[in-house]
Amino acid sequence: MIIDCHGHYTTAPEPHNAFREAQKARLKDPSLPEPVYPDISDDEIRETIEKNQLKLLTERGADMTIFSPRASAMGHHIGKEETSIEWSRRCNDLIKRVVELFPDTFIGVCQLPQSPGVPISHSIAELERCVNELGFVGCNLNPDPSGGNWTSMPLTDKSWYPFFEKMVELDVPAMIHVSASCNPNFHATGAHYMNADTTAFMQFLQGDLFKDFPDLRFIIPHGGGAVPYHWGRYRGLADMLKKPSLDTHVMKNVYFDTCVYHQPGIDLLFEVIDIDNILFGSEMVGAVRGIDPTTGHYFDDTKRYVDALKISAEDKRKVFELNARHVYPRLDKALKARGK
Amino acid sequence: MIIDCHGHYTTAPEPHNAFREAQKARLKDPSLPEPVYPDISDDEIRETIEKNQLKLLTERGADMTIFSPRASAMGHHIGKEETSIEWSRRCNDLIKRVVELFPDTFIGVCQLPQSPGVPISHSIAELERCVNELGFVGCNLNPDPSGGNWTSMPLTDKSWYPFFEKMVELDVPAMIHVSASCNPNFHATGAHYMNADTTAFMQFLQGDLFKDFPDLRFIIPHGGGAVPYHWGRYRGLADMLKKPSLDTHVMKNVYFDTCVYHQPGIDLLFEVIDIDNILFGSEMVGAVRGIDPTTGHYFDDTKRYVDALKISAEDKRKVFELNARHVYPRLDKALKARGK
């Protein structure tokens, strides 16, 4: 089967987005009434999925998506901790409804109620709720809740450890994923996302996090940012910083997805990164929605690029299915329970 | 001939660095005496060059380097404008001495006295001095003088325009190059450099700078950061943002160097980027100084990777020489004056 490890609910029903707008409006004008989360019917949800993710998934020949709230809308920098808690719970509950409506196609990954300056331990309760009560299999962890000002400590700092302990205890991975940027220097999907991916990898390289957490697992999305293209630089930096080689120091715990929107990029990814560290992903419907005039196909139809690789059927199965089942053990369990 | 467009004086004589340390010490303790710039002999300079850049250049079979002060030591975030003016002048004067000692091998590119919050127009005087008096052929422009806090406006903002006007008037390009990072999230050469490259490209994509400045030229170093690896994403983003295609919108004014430290990365760069937009560069002696155990050669011996490409002799000549002469017309003039 073919599992897309990276999908966001970018097409959520309009009333859901309107709730968020009302929440933001009240931050500016506290005299406004507290917004009431709207009733959203199953049909409304069904329609947004059937016309978009499900349609494209079927057309492209994939089977399921590891599904999380829209990353650019997480907006951890907006409001206070309470704002983020309320919004995250609503977003995660909506993902749960998608999963209930399409249980064979979607499985949930949660947004965390991060907020600048708030200890990450405050996100543990929502992670536990999503995993233990909603059946989610992982989370999206934002290394920069400030939204482009980068005011937190690196991911290797001990302040993150309580959350990592919980991830290990629950046996769930995190995808490193920033949200929108409120820094005018950084376009969200064109700069901030890429930079966060590259930054996170380099933090892992500089630190020794995986000595302390040998079972911790991260997915760095968007093909690992700049990292595979500069694999020689990173191997060289590990050497200069007197770290072990990357395969033991970082790559037992870090995985890249295939959200790289052209064939030469995918070719490079598979040339330099071990097959066991690559998970199929498309971020569909996401950052780039158009059709590539040079191919006539959607930029984000990454399955085509993987299909075109001259790799063994066994390796393809790893990328399309087995690696995801390994990185997300709760997904594997859920599939096995269904005889898959 | 073979021209390396990207070399920094990372091996400057120790008294030069000691002056900087004294300058920094006095910022912390203003009761200290104003440091006096040391006498540095020609022999001292010769030795640092002959043992390092010149030795490696000769071994690798290149002819000359477009040479600028050490990027990570520019430290625009340190002290005030006066600090940066003093330090930049000293650094540029030192480059001038290298060029005088080795006129066939080095030509100068200047550091700018940028400082957070100070208008970029204040850097014009030093640019003019370096170009008109010292014979330099370009400059390094820091898009983030704050050193990792990204507090400036994007490069497409009109606040940068006075400087761009001067660049066009003098007919010199700028390499976009950040300095050290004082943000613990960003390792300088492993994250901050890459992020700045990616960020600058995306700013150009988002904006319309080259409509206003059709003759402005930028080199984005380190192989363009994450950009060539994600070329499909950027082509798709241009489409989504309703911009013209990248070849006309950005790539008439933007060039990438070959500071990508492994063969697959260089292969990708040449596969997706037009040959006219690639300049040979190695950033030697720079970020990565070791030997790649998988090849037995220096990571940053990028000439080997270019040599290994199956491209025509004419295309190689473009990358090794002609593109640099086109992007740096004052280099071309200087070479022609010597009958080269």
GROMACS .gro file of C-alpha atoms in nm, chain A residues 143 148-155 183-187 189-196 198-199 202-203 206 222-237 239-241 257 259-269 271-272 283 286-294 299, chain B residues 143 148-155 183-187 189-196 198-199 202-203 206 222-237 239-241 257 259-269 271-272 283 286-294 299:
model
  142
  143PRO     CA    1   1.085   2.460   1.636
  148GLY     CA    2   0.999   3.362   1.208
  149ASN     CA    3   1.169   3.544   1.492
  150TRP     CA    4   1.339   3.229   1.621
  151THR     CA    5   1.326   3.322   1.987
  152SER     CA    6   1.318   2.967   2.128
  153MET     CA    7   1.614   2.753   2.215
  154PRO     CA    8   1.740   2.490   1.967
  155LEU     CA    9   1.566   2.153   1.969
  183ASN     CA   10   0.876   3.810   0.975
  184PRO     CA   11   0.858   3.988   0.638
  185ASN     CA   12   1.194   3.839   0.541
  186PHE     CA   13   1.054   3.489   0.526
  187HIS     CA   14   0.788   3.377   0.284
  189THR     CA   15   0.633   2.805   0.216
  190GLY     CA   16   0.922   2.944   0.008
  191ALA     CA   17   1.168   3.035   0.282
  192HIS     CA   18   1.051   2.975   0.639
  193TYR     CA   19   0.964   2.608   0.583
  194MET     CA   20   1.292   2.532   0.403
  195ASN     CA   21   1.498   2.723   0.658
  196ALA     CA   22   1.336   2.544   0.951
  198THR     CA   23   1.774   2.295   0.737
  199THR     CA   24   1.806   2.454   1.080
  202MET     CA   25   2.196   2.130   1.175
  203GLN     CA   26   2.083   2.152   1.539
  206GLN     CA   27   2.564   2.008   1.644
  222HIS     CA   28   1.019   1.910   0.234
  223GLY     CA   29   1.287   1.661   0.145
  224GLY     CA   30   1.502   1.776   0.436
  225GLY     CA   31   1.520   2.144   0.330
  226ALA     CA   32   1.865   2.217   0.188
  227VAL     CA   33   2.030   1.918   0.352
  228PRO     CA   34   2.048   1.644   0.087
  229TYR     CA   35   2.163   1.895  -0.177
  230HIS     CA   36   2.444   1.993   0.061
  231TRP     CA   37   2.507   1.644   0.197
  232GLY     CA   38   2.883   1.684   0.143
  233ARG     CA   39   2.881   2.006   0.348
  234TYR     CA   40   2.698   1.832   0.634
  235ARG     CA   41   2.924   1.531   0.629
  236GLY     CA   42   3.216   1.772   0.633
  237LEU     CA   43   3.071   1.979   0.917
  239ASP     CA   44   3.382   1.588   1.073
  240MET     CA   45   3.491   1.945   1.162
  241LEU     CA   46   3.274   1.946   1.475
  257ASP     CA   47   0.990   1.302   0.318
  259CYS     CA   48   0.805   1.672  -0.081
  260VAL     CA   49   1.047   1.783  -0.352
  261TYR     CA   50   0.858   1.898  -0.656
  262HIS     CA   51   1.067   1.797  -0.953
  263GLN     CA   52   1.242   1.484  -1.075
  264PRO     CA   53   1.606   1.600  -1.038
  265GLY     CA   54   1.547   1.683  -0.671
  266ILE     CA   55   1.395   1.342  -0.600
  267ASP     CA   56   1.680   1.177  -0.791
  268LEU     CA   57   1.933   1.354  -0.569
  269LEU     CA   58   1.742   1.270  -0.249
  271GLU     CA   59   2.112   0.915  -0.446
  272VAL     CA   60   2.249   1.053  -0.120
  283GLU     CA   61   0.208   1.781   0.123
  286GLY     CA   62  -0.044   2.232  -0.002
  287ALA     CA   63   0.225   2.478  -0.085
  288VAL     CA   64   0.231   2.438  -0.460
  289ARG     CA   65  -0.099   2.358  -0.627
  290GLY     CA   66  -0.030   2.421  -0.993
  291ILE     CA   67   0.065   2.209  -1.289
  292ASP     CA   68   0.425   2.202  -1.405
  293PRO     CA   69   0.421   2.326  -1.765
  294THR     CA   70   0.734   2.121  -1.839
  299PHE     CA   71   0.416   1.982  -0.917
  483PRO     CA   72   2.070   4.072   0.409
  488GLY     CA   73   2.037   3.581   1.284
  489ASN     CA   74   1.754   3.789   1.421
  490TRP     CA   75   1.642   3.905   1.077
  491THR     CA   76   1.529   4.249   1.185
  492SER     CA   77   1.590   4.426   0.851
  493MET     CA   78   1.345   4.458   0.569
  494PRO     CA   79   1.363   4.218   0.271
  495LEU     CA   80   1.610   4.302  -0.005
  523ASN     CA   81   2.103   3.336   1.738
  524PRO     CA   82   2.166   2.997   1.901
  525ASN     CA   83   1.920   2.836   1.661
  526PHE     CA   84   2.143   2.896   1.362
  527HIS     CA   85   2.486   2.744   1.317
  529THR     CA   86   2.794   2.783   0.809
  530GLY     CA   87   2.549   2.494   0.856
  531ALA     CA   88   2.221   2.684   0.884
  532HIS     CA   89   2.246   3.064   0.873
  533TYR     CA   90   2.435   3.074   0.541
  534MET     CA   91   2.201   2.827   0.372
  535ASN     CA   92   1.891   2.998   0.510
  536ALA     CA   93   2.005   3.341   0.393
  538THR     CA   94   1.722   3.051   0.025
  539THR     CA   95   1.558   3.354   0.184
  542MET     CA   96   1.252   3.383  -0.232
  543GLN     CA   97   1.250   3.758  -0.165
  546GLN     CA   98   0.812   3.751  -0.432
  562HIS     CA   99   2.660   2.805  -0.156
  563GLY     CA  100   2.498   2.679  -0.473
  564GLY     CA  101   2.188   2.891  -0.410
  565GLY     CA  102   2.108   2.743  -0.067
  566ALA     CA  103   1.810   2.509  -0.096
  567VAL     CA  104   1.686   2.658  -0.423
  568PRO     CA  105   1.815   2.432  -0.701
  569TYR     CA  106   1.717   2.120  -0.503
  570HIS     CA  107   1.367   2.265  -0.477
  571TRP     CA  108   1.359   2.419  -0.823
  572GLY     CA  109   1.015   2.269  -0.891
  573ARG     CA  110   0.879   2.429  -0.574
  574TYR     CA  111   1.013   2.769  -0.678
  575ARG     CA  112   0.882   2.740  -1.031
  576GLY     CA  113   0.547   2.643  -0.880
  577LEU     CA  114   0.552   2.928  -0.629
  579ASP     CA  115   0.320   3.043  -1.083
  580MET     CA  116   0.103   3.060  -0.768
  581LEU     CA  117   0.217   3.416  -0.694
  597ASP     CA  118   2.817   2.961  -0.729
  599CYS     CA  119   3.004   2.583  -0.339
  600VAL     CA  120   2.828   2.250  -0.309
  601TYR     CA  121   3.058   1.993  -0.159
  602HIS     CA  122   2.972   1.664  -0.325
  603GLN     CA  123   2.923   1.538  -0.679
  604PRO     CA  124   2.546   1.468  -0.667
  605GLY     CA  125   2.478   1.826  -0.555
  606ILE     CA  126   2.685   1.972  -0.839
  607ASP     CA  127   2.517   1.734  -1.083
  608LEU     CA  128   2.176   1.864  -0.975
  609LEU     CA  129   2.285   2.227  -0.990
  611GLU     CA  130   2.088   1.985  -1.440
  612VAL     CA  131   1.836   2.247  -1.334
  623GLU     CA  132   3.473   2.919  -0.062
  626GLY     CA  133   3.625   2.814   0.435
  627ALA     CA  134   3.337   2.637   0.595
  628VAL     CA  135   3.446   2.279   0.540
  629ARG     CA  136   3.817   2.212   0.548
  630GLY     CA  137   3.840   1.837   0.575
  631ILE     CA  138   3.887   1.550   0.334
  632ASP     CA  139   3.588   1.350   0.223
  633PRO     CA  140   3.659   0.990   0.329
  634THR     CA  141   3.443   0.863   0.044
  639PHE     CA  142   3.516   1.845   0.032
   0.00000   0.00000   0.00000
